[in-house]
mmCIF file with all atom_site columns, C-alpha atoms in Angstrom:
data_model
loop_
_atom_site.group_PDB
_atom_site.id
_atom_site.type_symbol
_atom_site.label_atom_id
_atom_site.label_alt_id
_atom_site.label_comp_id
_atom_site.label_asym_id
_atom_site.label_entity_id
_atom_site.label_seq_id
_atom_site.pdbx_PDB_ins_code
_atom_site.Cartn_x
_atom_site.Cartn_y
_atom_site.Cartn_z
_atom_site.occupancy
_atom_site.B_iso_or_equiv
_atom_site.pdbx_formal_charge
_atom_site.auth_seq_id
_atom_site.auth_comp_id
_atom_site.auth_asym_id
_atom_site.auth_atom_id
_atom_site.pdbx_PDB_model_num
ATOM 1  C CA . MET A 1 1  ? 4.262   10.331  -7.123  1.00 76.00 ? 1  MET A CA 1
ATOM 2  C CA . ALA A 1 2  ? 3.881   7.241   -9.111  1.00 83.00 ? 2  ALA A CA 1
ATOM 3  C CA . LEU A 1 3  ? 0.507   6.394   -10.297 1.00 88.00 ? 3  LEU A CA 1
ATOM 4  C CA . ILE A 1 4  ? -0.077  2.322   -10.124 1.00 90.00 ? 4  ILE A CA 1
ATOM 5  C CA . THR A 1 5  ? -1.094  0.600   -13.620 1.00 92.00 ? 5  THR A CA 1
ATOM 6  C CA . LEU A 1 6  ? -1.046  -2.556  -12.637 1.00 90.00 ? 6  LEU A CA 1
ATOM 7  C CA . ILE A 1 7  ? -1.212  -4.826  -8.746  1.00 91.00 ? 7  ILE A CA 1
ATOM 8  C CA . GLN A 1 8  ? -0.075  -8.294  -9.253  1.00 90.00 ? 8  GLN A CA 1
ATOM 9  C CA . ARG A 1 9  ? 0.724   -10.982 -6.513  1.00 90.00 ? 9  ARG A CA 1
ATOM 10 C CA . THR A 1 10 ? 4.042   -12.313 -6.083  1.00 89.00 ? 10 THR A CA 1
ATOM 11 C CA . ALA A 1 11 ? 5.742   -15.091 -4.391  1.00 90.00 ? 11 ALA A CA 1
ATOM 12 C CA . ARG A 1 12 ? 8.711   -12.728 -3.611  1.00 86.00 ? 12 ARG A CA 1
ATOM 13 C CA . ARG A 1 13 ? 10.050  -13.438 -0.149  1.00 88.00 ? 13 ARG A CA 1
ATOM 14 C CA . ILE A 1 14 ? 9.182   -10.556 2.782   1.00 79.00 ? 14 ILE A CA 1
ATOM 15 C CA . ARG A 1 15 ? 11.477  -9.037  4.506   1.00 81.00 ? 15 ARG A CA 1
ATOM 16 C CA . CYS A 1 16 ? 10.726  -6.441  7.417   1.00 76.00 ? 16 CYS A CA 1
ATOM 17 C CA . ARG A 1 17 ? 14.253  -4.040  8.068   1.00 77.00 ? 17 ARG A CA 1
ATOM 18 C CA . ARG A 1 18 ? 12.690  -1.103  9.281   1.00 76.00 ? 18 ARG A CA 1
ATOM 19 C CA . ARG A 1 19 ? 9.301   0.218   10.824  1.00 77.00 ? 19 ARG A CA 1
ATOM 20 C CA . THR A 1 20 ? 7.638   3.173   8.757   1.00 78.00 ? 20 THR A CA 1
ATOM 21 C CA . VAL A 1 21 ? 4.645   5.242   8.337   1.00 79.00 ? 21 VAL A CA 1
ATOM 22 C CA . LEU A 1 22 ? 1.727   5.164   6.258   1.00 81.00 ? 22 LEU A CA 1
ATOM 23 C CA . GLU A 1 23 ? -0.341  8.601   5.197   1.00 84.00 ? 23 GLU A CA 1
ATOM 24 C CA . VAL A 1 24 ? -3.048  8.302   2.882   1.00 87.00 ? 24 VAL A CA 1
ATOM 25 C CA . ASN A 1 25 ? -5.573  10.879  1.779   1.00 90.00 ? 25 ASN A CA 1
ATOM 26 C CA . TYR A 1 26 ? -7.951  10.810  -1.517  1.00 92.00 ? 26 TYR A CA 1
ATOM 27 C CA . ASP A 1 27 ? -9.971  12.807  -3.875  1.00 92.00 ? 27 ASP A CA 1
ATOM 28 C CA . GLU A 1 28 ? -12.637 11.405  -6.122  1.00 92.00 ? 28 GLU A CA 1
ATOM 29 C CA . ARG A 1 29 ? -10.304 10.501  -8.727  1.00 92.00 ? 29 ARG A CA 1
ATOM 30 C CA . LEU A 1 30 ? -7.240  8.874   -6.978  1.00 91.00 ? 30 LEU A CA 1
ATOM 31 C CA . PHE A 1 31 ? -6.077  7.444   -3.704  1.00 90.00 ? 31 PHE A CA 1
ATOM 32 C CA . SER A 1 32 ? -2.785  8.008   -2.931  1.00 90.00 ? 32 SER A CA 1
ATOM 33 C CA . LEU A 1 33 ? -0.317  6.681   -0.132  1.00 87.00 ? 33 LEU A CA 1
ATOM 34 C CA . TRP A 1 34 ? 3.095   8.216   1.320   1.00 84.00 ? 34 TRP A CA 1
ATOM 35 C CA . THR A 1 35 ? 5.349   6.316   3.240   1.00 81.00 ? 35 THR A CA 1
ATOM 36 C CA . ALA A 1 36 ? 8.019   7.815   5.494   1.00 76.00 ? 36 ALA A CA 1
ATOM 37 C CA . ALA A 1 37 ? 10.282  6.263   7.917   1.00 72.00 ? 37 ALA A CA 1
ATOM 38 C CA . ALA A 1 38 ? 9.027   5.941   11.756  1.00 67.00 ? 38 ALA A CA 1
ATOM 39 C CA . GLY A 1 39 ? 9.137   8.947   13.519  1.00 62.00 ? 39 GLY A CA 1
ATOM 40 C CA . ALA A 1 40 ? 9.282   11.471  10.766  1.00 55.00 ? 40 ALA A CA 1
ATOM 41 C CA . GLU A 1 41 ? 5.465   11.822  10.246  1.00 54.00 ? 41 GLU A CA 1
ATOM 42 C CA . THR A 1 42 ? 5.799   15.270  9.671   1.00 57.00 ? 42 THR A CA 1
ATOM 43 C CA . GLY A 1 43 ? 6.377   14.251  6.016   1.00 54.00 ? 43 GLY A CA 1
ATOM 44 C CA . THR A 1 44 ? 9.783   16.138  5.633   1.00 56.00 ? 44 THR A CA 1
ATOM 45 C CA . GLU A 1 45 ? 11.255  12.409  4.766   1.00 59.00 ? 45 GLU A CA 1
ATOM 46 C CA . LEU A 1 46 ? 9.314   10.659  2.494   1.00 54.00 ? 46 LEU A CA 1
ATOM 47 C CA . SER A 1 47 ? 10.081  7.549   0.776   1.00 60.00 ? 47 SER A CA 1
ATOM 48 C CA . ALA A 1 48 ? 10.284  6.675   -2.833  1.00 58.00 ? 48 ALA A CA 1
ATOM 49 C CA . ALA A 1 49 ? 7.422   4.028   -2.609  1.00 69.00 ? 49 ALA A CA 1
ATOM 50 C CA . SER A 1 50 ? 4.525   6.955   -2.546  1.00 76.00 ? 50 SER A CA 1
ATOM 51 C CA . ILE A 1 51 ? 2.002   5.803   -4.982  1.00 85.00 ? 51 ILE A CA 1
ATOM 52 C CA . GLN A 1 52 ? -1.378  6.287   -6.418  1.00 90.00 ? 52 GLN A CA 1
ATOM 53 C CA . LEU A 1 53 ? -4.371  4.392   -7.263  1.00 92.00 ? 53 LEU A CA 1
ATOM 54 C CA . ASP A 1 54 ? -6.972  4.984   -9.721  1.00 93.00 ? 54 ASP A CA 1
ATOM 55 C CA . ARG A 1 55 ? -10.381 3.012   -8.771  1.00 95.00 ? 55 ARG A CA 1
ATOM 56 C CA . ALA A 1 56 ? -9.608  -0.142  -11.087 1.00 94.00 ? 56 ALA A CA 1
ATOM 57 C CA . GLN A 1 57 ? -6.418  -0.764  -8.997  1.00 93.00 ? 57 GLN A CA 1
ATOM 58 C CA . ALA A 1 58 ? -8.232  0.625   -5.273  1.00 94.00 ? 58 ALA A CA 1
ATOM 59 C CA . ARG A 1 59 ? -10.746 -2.395  -6.417  1.00 95.00 ? 59 ARG A CA 1
ATOM 60 C CA . ARG A 1 60 ? -7.678  -5.063  -7.055  1.00 94.00 ? 60 ARG A CA 1
ATOM 61 C CA . LEU A 1 61 ? -5.926  -3.950  -3.549  1.00 94.00 ? 61 LEU A CA 1
ATOM 62 C CA . ARG A 1 62 ? -9.069  -4.043  -2.091  1.00 95.00 ? 62 ARG A CA 1
ATOM 63 C CA . GLU A 1 63 ? -9.355  -8.201  -3.433  1.00 94.00 ? 63 GLU A CA 1
ATOM 64 C CA . LEU A 1 64 ? -5.869  -8.823  -2.115  1.00 92.00 ? 64 LEU A CA 1
ATOM 65 C CA . LEU A 1 65 ? -6.671  -7.314  1.204   1.00 92.00 ? 65 LEU A CA 1
ATOM 66 C CA . ASP A 1 66 ? -9.645  -9.048  1.657   1.00 93.00 ? 66 ASP A CA 1
ATOM 67 C CA . GLU A 1 67 ? -7.860  -12.417 0.489   1.00 91.00 ? 67 GLU A CA 1
ATOM 68 C CA . PHE A 1 68 ? -4.976  -11.599 2.947   1.00 88.00 ? 68 PHE A CA 1
ATOM 69 C CA . LEU A 1 69 ? -7.653  -10.735 5.769   1.00 89.00 ? 69 LEU A CA 1
ATOM 70 C CA . SER A 1 70 ? -9.930  -14.086 5.230   1.00 93.00 ? 70 SER A CA 1
ATOM 71 C CA . GLN A 1 71 ? -6.445  -16.156 6.031   1.00 85.00 ? 71 GLN A CA 1
ATOM 72 C CA . ALA A 1 72 ? -6.233  -17.581 9.805   1.00 80.00 ? 72 ALA A CA 1
ATOM 73 C CA . GLU A 1 73 ? -3.660  -15.605 11.627  1.00 80.00 ? 73 GLU A CA 1
ATOM 74 C CA . PRO A 1 74 ? -0.266  -17.693 12.427  1.00 75.00 ? 74 PRO A CA 1
ATOM 75 C CA . ASP A 1 75 ? -0.217  -18.467 16.135  1.00 71.00 ? 75 ASP A CA 1
ATOM 76 C CA . THR A 1 76 ? 2.120   -16.306 17.867  1.00 58.00 ? 76 THR A CA 1
#
């Protein structure tokens, strides 16, 4: 489990290759996210992308999510 110490926005191209499942949990100190391959929700095959956020980084993530959600959705 990696404790995230900095969240920054990048211009890296986004590619989606496969589906994943995200599980979350939190306590008074940390917010944790675990990813697993879709269909592996039992948690037996967790991905290396599992992370933990303290409150400062959770706020930063919220700011970026709010920015993302405030943009108009593309026509599909």
